mmCIF file of C-alpha atoms and ligand atoms in Angstrom:
data_model
loop_
_atom_site.group_PDB
_atom_site.id
_atom_site.type_symbol
_atom_site.label_atom_id
_atom_site.label_comp_id
_atom_site.label_asym_id
_atom_site.label_seq_id
_atom_site.Cartn_x
_atom_site.Cartn_y
_atom_site.Cartn_z
ATOM 1 C CA UNK Q 1 276.726 77.328 136.781
ATOM 2 C CA UNK Q 2 277.426 81.302 138.143
ATOM 3 C CA UNK Q 3 280.705 81.753 137.132
ATOM 4 C CA UNK Q 4 281.555 84.930 138.411
ATOM 5 C CA UNK Q 5 285.571 85.586 137.788
ATOM 6 C CA UNK Q 6 286.429 82.930 135.892
ATOM 7 C CA UNK Q 7 289.944 84.165 135.201
ATOM 8 C CA UNK Q 8 290.432 84.868 139.097
ATOM 9 C CA UNK Q 9 288.403 81.803 140.043
ATOM 10 C CA UNK Q 10 291.818 79.695 138.006
ATOM 11 C CA UNK Q 11 294.431 81.364 139.312
ATOM 12 C CA UNK Q 12 292.580 81.106 142.473
ATOM 13 C CA UNK Q 13 292.557 77.286 141.830
ATOM 14 C CA UNK Q 14 296.150 76.356 142.309
ATOM 15 C CA UNK Q 15 295.935 77.914 146.060
ATOM 16 C CA UNK Q 16 293.485 76.073 147.080
ATOM 17 C CA UNK Q 17 294.715 73.121 146.158
ATOM 18 C CA UNK Q 18 297.846 73.883 147.651
ATOM 19 C CA UNK Q 19 296.425 75.148 150.330
ATOM 20 C CA UNK Q 20 293.494 72.128 151.408
ATOM 21 C CA UNK Q 21 296.241 69.062 150.452
ATOM 22 C CA UNK Q 22 298.200 70.210 153.439
ATOM 23 C CA UNK Q 23 299.129 68.707 156.279
ATOM 24 C CA UNK Q 24 297.652 70.953 159.329
ATOM 25 C CA UNK Q 25 295.715 69.120 161.838
ATOM 26 C CA UNK Q 26 294.899 71.103 165.287
ATOM 27 C CA UNK Q 27 298.248 72.193 167.328
ATOM 28 C CA UNK Q 28 299.961 71.883 164.011
ATOM 29 C CA UNK Q 29 299.643 74.007 160.994
ATOM 30 C CA UNK Q 30 303.105 74.945 160.757
ATOM 31 C CA UNK Q 31 303.314 73.956 157.218
ATOM 32 C CA UNK Q 32 299.975 75.801 156.144
ATOM 33 C CA UNK Q 33 301.360 78.504 158.064
ATOM 34 C CA UNK Q 34 304.592 79.087 155.576
ATOM 35 C CA UNK Q 35 302.535 78.150 152.796
ATOM 36 C CA UNK Q 36 299.645 81.638 153.313
ATOM 37 C CA UNK Q 37 302.974 83.487 154.684
ATOM 38 C CA UNK Q 38 304.343 82.684 151.255
ATOM 39 C CA UNK Q 39 301.452 83.463 149.359
ATOM 40 C CA UNK Q 40 300.586 87.017 151.519
ATOM 41 C CA UNK Q 41 303.267 88.205 152.470
ATOM 42 C CA UNK Q 42 303.822 90.639 148.793
ATOM 43 C CA UNK Q 43 300.204 91.708 149.693
ATOM 44 C CA UNK Q 44 300.352 92.958 153.053
ATOM 45 C CA UNK Q 45 302.717 95.497 154.772
ATOM 46 C CA UNK Q 46 304.121 93.033 157.047
ATOM 47 C CA UNK Q 47 303.327 89.728 159.352
ATOM 48 C CA UNK Q 48 304.246 87.845 162.251
ATOM 49 C CA UNK Q 49 303.493 84.960 164.362
ATOM 50 C CA UNK Q 50 302.140 84.711 167.806
ATOM 51 C CA UNK Q 51 303.194 83.195 170.681
ATOM 52 C CA UNK Q 52 300.649 79.769 169.395
ATOM 53 C CA UNK Q 53 300.927 79.808 165.696
ATOM 54 C CA UNK Q 54 298.151 82.130 164.784
ATOM 55 C CA UNK Q 55 299.751 83.877 162.070
ATOM 56 C CA UNK Q 56 299.052 88.304 161.413
ATOM 57 C CA UNK Q 57 299.119 89.649 157.847
ATOM 58 C CA UNK Q 58 298.819 93.312 158.036
ATOM 59 C CA UNK Q 59 297.732 96.070 156.228
ATOM 60 C CA UNK Q 60 298.250 99.684 158.338
ATOM 61 C CA UNK Q 61 296.129 102.468 158.516
ATOM 62 C CA UNK Q 62 293.816 104.812 160.855
ATOM 63 C CA UNK Q 63 291.070 103.348 163.066
ATOM 64 C CA UNK Q 64 289.212 101.874 163.331
ATOM 65 C CA UNK Q 65 291.134 97.912 163.002
ATOM 66 C CA UNK Q 66 288.917 95.176 161.389
ATOM 67 C CA UNK Q 67 289.953 92.096 161.687
ATOM 68 C CA UNK Q 68 289.156 89.036 159.506
ATOM 69 C CA UNK Q 69 289.928 85.070 161.080
ATOM 70 C CA UNK Q 70 290.682 82.055 159.358
ATOM 71 C CA UNK Q 71 291.331 79.276 160.665
ATOM 72 C CA UNK Q 72 294.403 76.638 159.539
ATOM 73 C CA UNK Q 73 294.029 73.767 161.691
ATOM 74 C CA UNK Q 74 291.601 70.498 160.279
ATOM 75 C CA UNK Q 75 290.025 67.913 162.119
ATOM 76 C CA UNK Q 76 292.452 65.572 162.726
ATOM 77 C CA UNK Q 77 293.155 62.173 164.888
ATOM 78 C CA UNK Q 78 295.751 61.346 167.466
ATOM 79 C CA UNK Q 79 297.332 58.116 168.232
ATOM 80 C CA UNK Q 80 296.965 57.296 172.215
ATOM 81 C CA UNK Q 81 298.427 53.233 171.481
ATOM 82 C CA UNK Q 82 300.134 50.946 169.395
ATOM 83 C CA UNK Q 83 299.384 47.453 170.303
ATOM 84 C CA UNK Q 84 302.304 44.209 169.942
ATOM 85 C CA UNK Q 85 301.121 44.154 165.932
ATOM 86 C CA UNK Q 86 301.866 46.992 165.123
ATOM 87 C CA UNK Q 87 298.290 48.302 164.374
ATOM 88 C CA UNK Q 88 297.466 51.467 166.102
ATOM 89 C CA UNK Q 89 294.922 52.935 168.260
ATOM 90 C CA UNK Q 90 293.165 56.256 167.585
ATOM 91 C CA UNK Q 91 291.601 59.591 168.822
ATOM 92 C CA UNK Q 92 289.795 62.372 167.778
ATOM 93 C CA UNK Q 93 290.624 65.852 167.180
ATOM 94 C CA UNK Q 94 288.322 67.860 166.435
ATOM 95 C CA UNK Q 95 284.300 66.966 165.621
ATOM 96 C CA UNK Q 96 285.135 64.081 163.777
ATOM 97 C CA UNK Q 97 283.138 60.865 162.862
ATOM 98 C CA UNK Q 98 284.288 57.927 163.422
ATOM 99 C CA UNK Q 99 282.246 55.943 160.853
ATOM 100 C CA UNK Q 100 283.593 58.369 157.918
ATOM 101 C CA UNK Q 101 286.718 57.456 158.517
ATOM 102 C CA UNK Q 102 286.683 53.546 157.912
ATOM 103 C CA UNK Q 103 288.624 52.973 154.677
ATOM 104 C CA UNK Q 104 289.951 55.850 154.854
ATOM 105 C CA UNK Q 105 294.024 57.221 154.004
ATOM 106 C CA UNK Q 106 295.081 59.251 157.242
ATOM 107 C CA UNK Q 107 299.261 60.705 157.078
ATOM 108 C CA UNK Q 108 301.028 61.568 159.044
ATOM 109 C CA UNK Q 109 303.317 64.814 159.472
ATOM 110 C CA UNK Q 110 306.492 62.105 158.234
ATOM 111 C CA UNK Q 111 304.174 61.220 155.516
ATOM 112 C CA UNK Q 112 303.424 57.744 157.286
ATOM 113 C CA UNK Q 113 300.263 57.220 155.166
ATOM 114 C CA UNK Q 114 298.228 54.584 156.275
ATOM 115 C CA UNK Q 115 294.262 53.080 156.409
ATOM 116 C CA UNK Q 116 291.853 53.339 158.744
ATOM 117 C CA UNK Q 117 289.469 50.351 159.626
ATOM 118 C CA UNK Q 118 287.185 48.022 162.383
ATOM 119 C CA UNK Q 119 287.008 45.621 164.524
ATOM 120 C CA UNK Q 120 283.718 43.097 164.264
ATOM 121 C CA UNK Q 121 280.170 45.274 165.087
ATOM 122 C CA UNK Q 122 277.260 43.671 164.686
ATOM 123 C CA UNK Q 123 275.654 47.037 163.534
ATOM 124 C CA UNK Q 124 277.241 50.218 162.479
ATOM 125 C CA UNK Q 125 275.883 51.967 166.164
ATOM 126 C CA UNK Q 126 278.490 50.114 167.047
ATOM 127 C CA UNK Q 127 281.342 51.589 165.760
ATOM 128 C CA UNK Q 128 282.877 53.690 167.926
ATOM 129 C CA UNK Q 129 286.497 55.686 168.968
ATOM 130 C CA UNK Q 130 287.856 52.178 170.458
ATOM 131 C CA UNK Q 131 286.400 49.801 167.931
ATOM 132 C CA UNK Q 132 288.597 51.431 165.416
ATOM 133 C CA UNK Q 133 292.341 51.413 164.272
ATOM 134 C CA UNK Q 134 294.901 52.016 162.081
ATOM 135 C CA UNK Q 135 296.556 49.851 159.545
ATOM 136 C CA UNK Q 136 300.552 52.045 158.267
ATOM 137 C CA UNK Q 137 301.601 48.689 157.587
ATOM 138 C CA UNK Q 138 303.515 47.664 160.188
ATOM 139 C CA UNK Q 139 305.113 45.154 160.388
ATOM 140 C CA UNK Q 140 304.785 44.581 164.455
ATOM 141 C CA UNK Q 141 305.152 47.419 167.008
ATOM 142 C CA UNK Q 142 308.503 47.622 166.892
ATOM 143 C CA UNK Q 143 308.257 48.508 163.058
ATOM 144 C CA UNK Q 144 305.570 50.970 163.617
ATOM 145 C CA UNK Q 145 307.550 52.481 166.221
ATOM 146 C CA UNK Q 146 310.241 53.452 163.691
ATOM 147 C CA UNK Q 147 307.953 56.071 162.851
ATOM 148 C CA UNK Q 148 304.935 56.363 164.832
ATOM 149 C CA UNK Q 149 304.689 58.577 168.221
ATOM 150 C CA UNK Q 150 302.383 57.980 170.874
ATOM 151 C CA UNK Q 151 300.592 61.440 170.493
ATOM 152 C CA UNK Q 152 301.491 62.140 166.656
ATOM 153 C CA UNK Q 153 298.920 63.361 164.568
ATOM 154 C CA UNK Q 154 297.617 62.523 161.119
ATOM 155 C CA UNK Q 155 294.510 63.750 158.898
ATOM 156 C CA UNK Q 156 293.174 63.055 156.571
ATOM 157 C CA UNK Q 157 294.592 61.470 151.963
ATOM 158 C CA UNK Q 158 292.709 63.225 149.823
ATOM 159 C CA UNK Q 159 293.529 64.950 146.492
ATOM 160 C CA UNK Q 160 291.860 68.167 145.608
ATOM 161 C CA UNK Q 161 289.492 67.977 142.683
ATOM 162 C CA UNK Q 162 287.408 70.702 140.531
ATOM 163 C CA UNK Q 163 284.141 69.193 139.805
ATOM 164 C CA UNK Q 164 283.328 71.797 136.996
ATOM 165 C CA UNK Q 165 282.209 74.662 139.163
ATOM 166 C CA UNK Q 166 282.661 73.135 142.522
ATOM 167 C CA UNK Q 167 285.676 72.106 144.764
ATOM 168 C CA UNK Q 168 285.589 68.960 146.856
ATOM 169 C CA UNK Q 169 288.232 68.483 149.310
ATOM 170 C CA UNK Q 170 289.573 67.415 152.891
ATOM 171 C CA UNK Q 171 290.487 70.461 155.012
ATOM 172 C CA UNK Q 172 287.886 72.897 153.156
ATOM 173 C CA UNK Q 173 287.004 73.778 156.276
ATOM 174 C CA UNK Q 174 288.330 76.102 156.983
ATOM 175 C CA UNK Q 175 291.436 76.392 153.817
ATOM 176 C CA UNK Q 176 289.168 77.586 152.106
ATOM 177 C CA UNK Q 177 288.498 80.317 154.501
ATOM 178 C CA UNK Q 178 291.914 81.029 154.077
ATOM 179 C CA UNK Q 179 292.533 81.638 150.191
ATOM 180 C CA UNK Q 180 289.429 83.796 150.781
ATOM 181 C CA UNK Q 181 290.952 85.748 152.861
ATOM 182 C CA UNK Q 182 294.720 86.194 151.060
ATOM 183 C CA UNK Q 183 292.408 86.321 147.484
ATOM 184 C CA UNK Q 184 291.222 89.283 149.103
ATOM 185 C CA UNK Q 185 294.429 90.760 150.770
ATOM 186 C CA UNK Q 186 296.162 90.405 147.210
ATOM 187 C CA UNK Q 187 293.108 92.257 145.629
ATOM 188 C CA UNK Q 188 293.353 95.615 148.108
ATOM 189 C CA UNK Q 189 293.753 98.872 146.391
ATOM 190 C CA UNK Q 190 296.846 100.780 147.589
ATOM 191 C CA UNK Q 191 295.087 103.184 149.818
ATOM 192 C CA UNK Q 192 292.002 101.367 152.318
ATOM 193 C CA UNK Q 193 289.585 103.976 154.499
ATOM 194 C CA UNK Q 194 291.052 101.586 157.871
ATOM 195 C CA UNK Q 195 293.747 99.088 159.242
ATOM 196 C CA UNK Q 196 292.966 95.639 158.184
ATOM 197 C CA UNK Q 197 294.262 92.904 160.133
ATOM 198 C CA UNK Q 198 294.580 89.176 158.058
ATOM 199 C CA UNK Q 199 294.063 86.506 160.799
ATOM 200 C CA UNK Q 200 294.901 83.099 160.366
ATOM 201 C CA UNK Q 201 294.382 80.852 163.363
ATOM 202 C CA UNK Q 202 294.639 77.737 165.223
ATOM 203 C CA UNK Q 203 293.524 75.250 166.972
ATOM 204 C CA UNK Q 204 289.570 76.272 165.758
ATOM 205 C CA UNK Q 205 288.785 72.652 165.831
ATOM 206 C CA UNK Q 206 288.684 71.877 169.450
ATOM 207 C CA UNK Q 207 287.412 75.323 170.589
ATOM 208 C CA UNK Q 208 288.187 78.647 169.006
ATOM 209 C CA UNK Q 209 291.696 78.782 170.896
ATOM 210 C CA UNK Q 210 293.560 80.269 168.922
ATOM 211 C CA UNK Q 211 291.168 83.525 168.323
ATOM 212 C CA UNK Q 212 291.272 84.132 171.881
ATOM 213 C CA UNK Q 213 294.602 85.018 171.580
ATOM 214 C CA UNK Q 214 294.755 86.611 168.334
ATOM 215 C CA UNK Q 215 291.907 88.915 169.597
ATOM 216 C CA UNK Q 216 293.285 89.990 172.822
ATOM 217 C CA UNK Q 217 296.445 90.972 171.545
ATOM 218 C CA UNK Q 218 295.138 92.705 167.855
ATOM 219 C CA UNK Q 219 292.397 94.490 170.180
ATOM 220 C CA UNK Q 220 290.184 94.625 167.004
ATOM 221 C CA UNK Q 221 287.672 97.415 166.777
ATOM 222 C CA UNK Q 222 285.678 95.077 164.566
ATOM 223 C CA UNK Q 223 285.647 90.781 164.033
ATOM 224 C CA UNK Q 224 285.311 89.339 161.264
ATOM 225 C CA UNK Q 225 284.987 85.129 160.824
ATOM 226 C CA UNK Q 226 285.293 83.462 158.080
ATOM 227 C CA UNK Q 227 284.713 79.781 157.648
ATOM 228 C CA UNK Q 228 282.782 77.564 156.091
ATOM 229 C CA UNK Q 229 278.495 76.633 157.096
ATOM 230 C CA UNK Q 230 275.846 73.803 156.275
ATOM 231 C CA UNK Q 231 273.990 73.299 153.988
ATOM 232 C CA UNK Q 232 270.471 71.915 153.817
ATOM 233 C CA UNK Q 233 269.866 71.705 149.594
ATOM 234 C CA UNK Q 234 271.256 67.352 149.839
ATOM 235 C CA UNK Q 235 268.858 64.301 149.972
ATOM 236 C CA UNK Q 236 266.785 64.918 153.463
ATOM 237 C CA UNK Q 237 269.439 67.181 155.171
ATOM 238 C CA UNK Q 238 268.500 68.715 157.814
ATOM 239 C CA UNK Q 239 266.553 72.128 157.440
ATOM 240 C CA UNK Q 240 268.964 74.760 156.858
ATOM 241 C CA UNK Q 241 267.803 77.555 154.919
ATOM 242 C CA UNK Q 242 271.130 78.352 153.182
ATOM 243 C CA UNK Q 243 272.702 76.143 149.370
ATOM 244 C CA UNK Q 244 275.312 75.719 147.240
ATOM 245 C CA UNK Q 245 275.714 78.259 144.986
ATOM 246 C CA UNK Q 246 273.548 80.590 146.157
ATOM 247 C CA UNK Q 247 276.136 83.106 147.186
ATOM 248 C CA UNK Q 248 278.488 83.113 151.042
ATOM 249 C CA UNK Q 249 276.131 83.195 153.677
ATOM 250 C CA UNK Q 250 276.152 86.691 156.259
ATOM 251 C CA UNK Q 251 275.580 84.786 159.015
ATOM 252 C CA UNK Q 252 272.837 85.599 162.295
ATOM 253 C CA UNK Q 253 274.192 82.974 164.447
ATOM 254 C CA UNK Q 254 275.780 80.477 165.334
ATOM 255 C CA UNK Q 255 276.255 78.049 168.609
ATOM 256 C CA UNK Q 256 279.366 80.485 169.415
ATOM 257 C CA UNK Q 257 278.320 84.225 168.997
ATOM 258 C CA UNK Q 258 274.811 86.009 167.894
ATOM 259 C CA UNK Q 259 276.455 88.320 165.258
ATOM 260 C CA UNK Q 260 275.801 92.032 166.136
ATOM 261 C CA UNK Q 261 273.186 93.582 163.931
ATOM 262 C CA UNK Q 262 275.208 96.730 163.047
ATOM 263 C CA UNK Q 263 278.058 94.017 162.122
ATOM 264 C CA UNK Q 264 275.984 92.112 160.264
ATOM 265 C CA UNK Q 265 273.404 95.094 158.591
ATOM 266 C CA UNK Q 266 276.428 96.812 156.887
ATOM 267 C CA UNK Q 267 277.406 93.772 155.309
ATOM 268 C CA UNK Q 268 273.627 93.174 154.244
ATOM 269 C CA UNK Q 269 273.467 96.933 152.537
ATOM 270 C CA UNK Q 270 276.715 96.518 151.189
ATOM 271 C CA UNK Q 271 275.908 93.168 149.706
ATOM 272 C CA UNK Q 272 273.011 94.687 147.685
ATOM 273 C CA UNK Q 273 274.872 97.782 146.667
ATOM 274 C CA UNK Q 274 277.392 95.457 144.681
ATOM 275 C CA UNK Q 275 274.539 93.482 143.860
ATOM 276 C CA UNK Q 276 276.761 89.947 145.322
ATOM 277 C CA UNK Q 277 274.888 87.328 145.864
ATOM 278 C CA UNK Q 278 274.161 86.254 149.573
ATOM 279 C CA UNK Q 279 271.798 83.938 151.926
ATOM 280 C CA UNK Q 280 271.943 84.989 155.830
ATOM 281 C CA UNK Q 281 272.722 81.745 157.778
ATOM 282 C CA UNK Q 282 270.964 80.140 161.106
ATOM 283 C CA UNK Q 283 273.803 77.643 161.964
ATOM 284 C CA UNK Q 284 271.922 75.582 165.103
ATOM 285 C CA UNK Q 285 275.638 73.503 166.166
ATOM 286 C CA UNK Q 286 278.698 74.577 165.388
ATOM 287 C CA UNK Q 287 280.803 77.548 165.945
ATOM 288 C CA UNK Q 288 283.313 79.714 164.212
ATOM 289 C CA UNK Q 289 286.213 82.408 165.082
ATOM 290 C CA UNK Q 290 283.509 84.951 166.251
ATOM 291 C CA UNK Q 291 282.404 83.067 169.016
ATOM 292 C CA UNK Q 292 286.544 83.614 170.830
ATOM 293 C CA UNK Q 293 286.720 86.983 169.134
ATOM 294 C CA UNK Q 294 283.545 89.210 169.828
ATOM 295 C CA UNK Q 295 284.211 88.208 173.678
ATOM 296 C CA UNK Q 296 287.680 89.376 174.091
ATOM 297 C CA UNK Q 297 288.227 92.280 176.541
ATOM 298 C CA UNK Q 298 285.376 94.832 176.595
ATOM 299 C CA UNK Q 299 283.729 92.994 173.961
ATOM 300 C CA UNK Q 300 284.244 93.145 169.802
ATOM 301 C CA UNK Q 301 280.983 93.711 167.293
ATOM 302 C CA UNK Q 302 281.775 90.747 165.369
ATOM 303 C CA UNK Q 303 280.068 88.945 162.488
ATOM 304 C CA UNK Q 304 280.719 86.279 160.117
ATOM 305 C CA UNK Q 305 280.838 85.255 156.136
ATOM 306 C CA UNK Q 306 280.695 82.057 155.488
ATOM 307 C CA UNK Q 307 280.949 79.374 152.601
ATOM 308 C CA UNK Q 308 278.088 77.160 152.404
ATOM 309 C CA UNK Q 309 280.048 73.105 152.501
ATOM 310 C CA UNK Q 310 278.528 69.853 151.513
ATOM 311 C CA UNK Q 311 279.940 67.338 153.903
ATOM 312 C CA UNK Q 312 281.760 69.478 156.640
ATOM 313 C CA UNK Q 313 284.067 67.278 158.172
ATOM 314 C CA UNK Q 314 284.302 64.520 155.648
ATOM 315 C CA UNK Q 315 287.397 63.266 153.851
ATOM 316 C CA UNK Q 316 285.546 65.218 150.160
ATOM 317 C CA UNK Q 317 283.628 67.797 151.058
ATOM 318 C CA UNK Q 318 282.449 70.463 148.558
ATOM 319 C CA UNK Q 319 282.617 73.841 148.004
ATOM 320 C CA UNK Q 320 280.955 76.071 144.498
ATOM 321 C CA UNK Q 321 283.481 78.195 143.272
ATOM 322 C CA UNK Q 322 281.029 80.846 142.206
ATOM 323 C CA UNK Q 323 280.048 81.277 146.046
ATOM 324 C CA UNK Q 324 283.758 82.215 147.078
ATOM 325 C CA UNK Q 325 285.007 84.215 144.398
ATOM 326 C CA UNK Q 326 281.159 86.203 145.472
ATOM 327 C CA UNK Q 327 282.877 85.400 149.296
ATOM 328 C CA UNK Q 328 286.303 87.055 147.695
ATOM 329 C CA UNK Q 329 284.341 89.917 146.732
ATOM 330 C CA UNK Q 330 281.758 90.576 149.405
ATOM 331 C CA UNK Q 331 284.930 90.740 151.827
ATOM 332 C CA UNK Q 332 286.741 92.833 149.882
ATOM 333 C CA UNK Q 333 283.817 95.796 149.280
ATOM 334 C CA UNK Q 334 283.799 95.190 153.394
ATOM 335 C CA UNK Q 335 286.899 96.565 153.688
ATOM 336 C CA UNK Q 336 286.599 99.309 151.682
ATOM 337 C CA UNK Q 337 283.586 100.389 153.365
ATOM 338 C CA UNK Q 338 284.612 103.059 155.525
ATOM 339 C CA UNK Q 339 283.207 102.015 159.243
ATOM 340 C CA UNK Q 340 282.301 104.200 162.192
ATOM 341 C CA UNK Q 341 284.295 103.908 165.185
ATOM 342 C CA UNK Q 342 282.403 101.768 167.005
ATOM 343 C CA UNK Q 343 280.324 103.423 170.137
ATOM 344 C CA UNK Q 344 280.066 101.534 173.325
ATOM 345 C CA UNK Q 345 276.599 100.689 174.304
ATOM 346 C CA UNK Q 346 275.494 100.980 170.532
ATOM 347 C CA UNK Q 347 273.632 97.460 171.132
ATOM 348 C CA UNK Q 348 270.807 96.494 169.302
HETATM 349 CO CO1 CO V 401 285.385 72.808 161.353
HETATM 350 ZN ZN1 ZN V 402 286.103 75.634 160.634
#
């Protein structure tokens, strides 16, 4: 297993653990935001939060302005109904597969925890949301209503585990991106060739909503999403040329964006110059904040750095420590490149 920088990774592990274990389904990112603000504030000139809850952490500098965005929210469920026996009915927040929830524990913001189970089914394919319920151990409807209201959200309840060079947790998507940005901010030198804003966005899992208003407000010259991507290296996985442990992925496209060729090429050149391993990513489903950023105002040349991740949107998302360390290093070097001001119509 490639160990890029053991000291930095060990220090970063605590940060990753705190971030992935925090509660933060889409629209309920406050706890994650407070944690990140605390961790990043000494590495930047100023921080602020916008109306939707996006956190901005700015290193002032000359033009151009680079925007790096990682989303704080995670997938979860929302309570739609409480029955007479105190069982909760739930609906998904973001892309949640019902079969991955059966037997899992879910926790609410107030700490109430329960387990998901299902009504009688004849075949696994009948397992859909109406068949699922969440049991919080309430003795009846009144007991359940004492703690839970319709519209309350819960997220997966899973500890962070270091598997020895690989990390497993819920919400790696995209707290690992948040951790990478916090660590990159920490490592930047006192003087930068241009301004940088780290954005920790809200509501990505329900449609890139936070990044939309964040990019509008910031008016960046270049945009970069930092998020997880799928891999093709597990048994009978759909064909995909990204594997765990082969380096961060430089995105070519996903369903939300065709990455700007100049941004993509400059990232590739930077990786090669500094001998940082990287992979090229074509993701056939899913999107990232870059999808929203590049369509902001008159258009923002954008790209994305992805951390390869197994079992995305499951209770046990897995990333490689070397990929994480190399993603930090790549972002650090990208920020130290003197980016030209984008000229309109530069295109492909
Ligand atoms: Co996701
Ligand atoms: Zn994500």
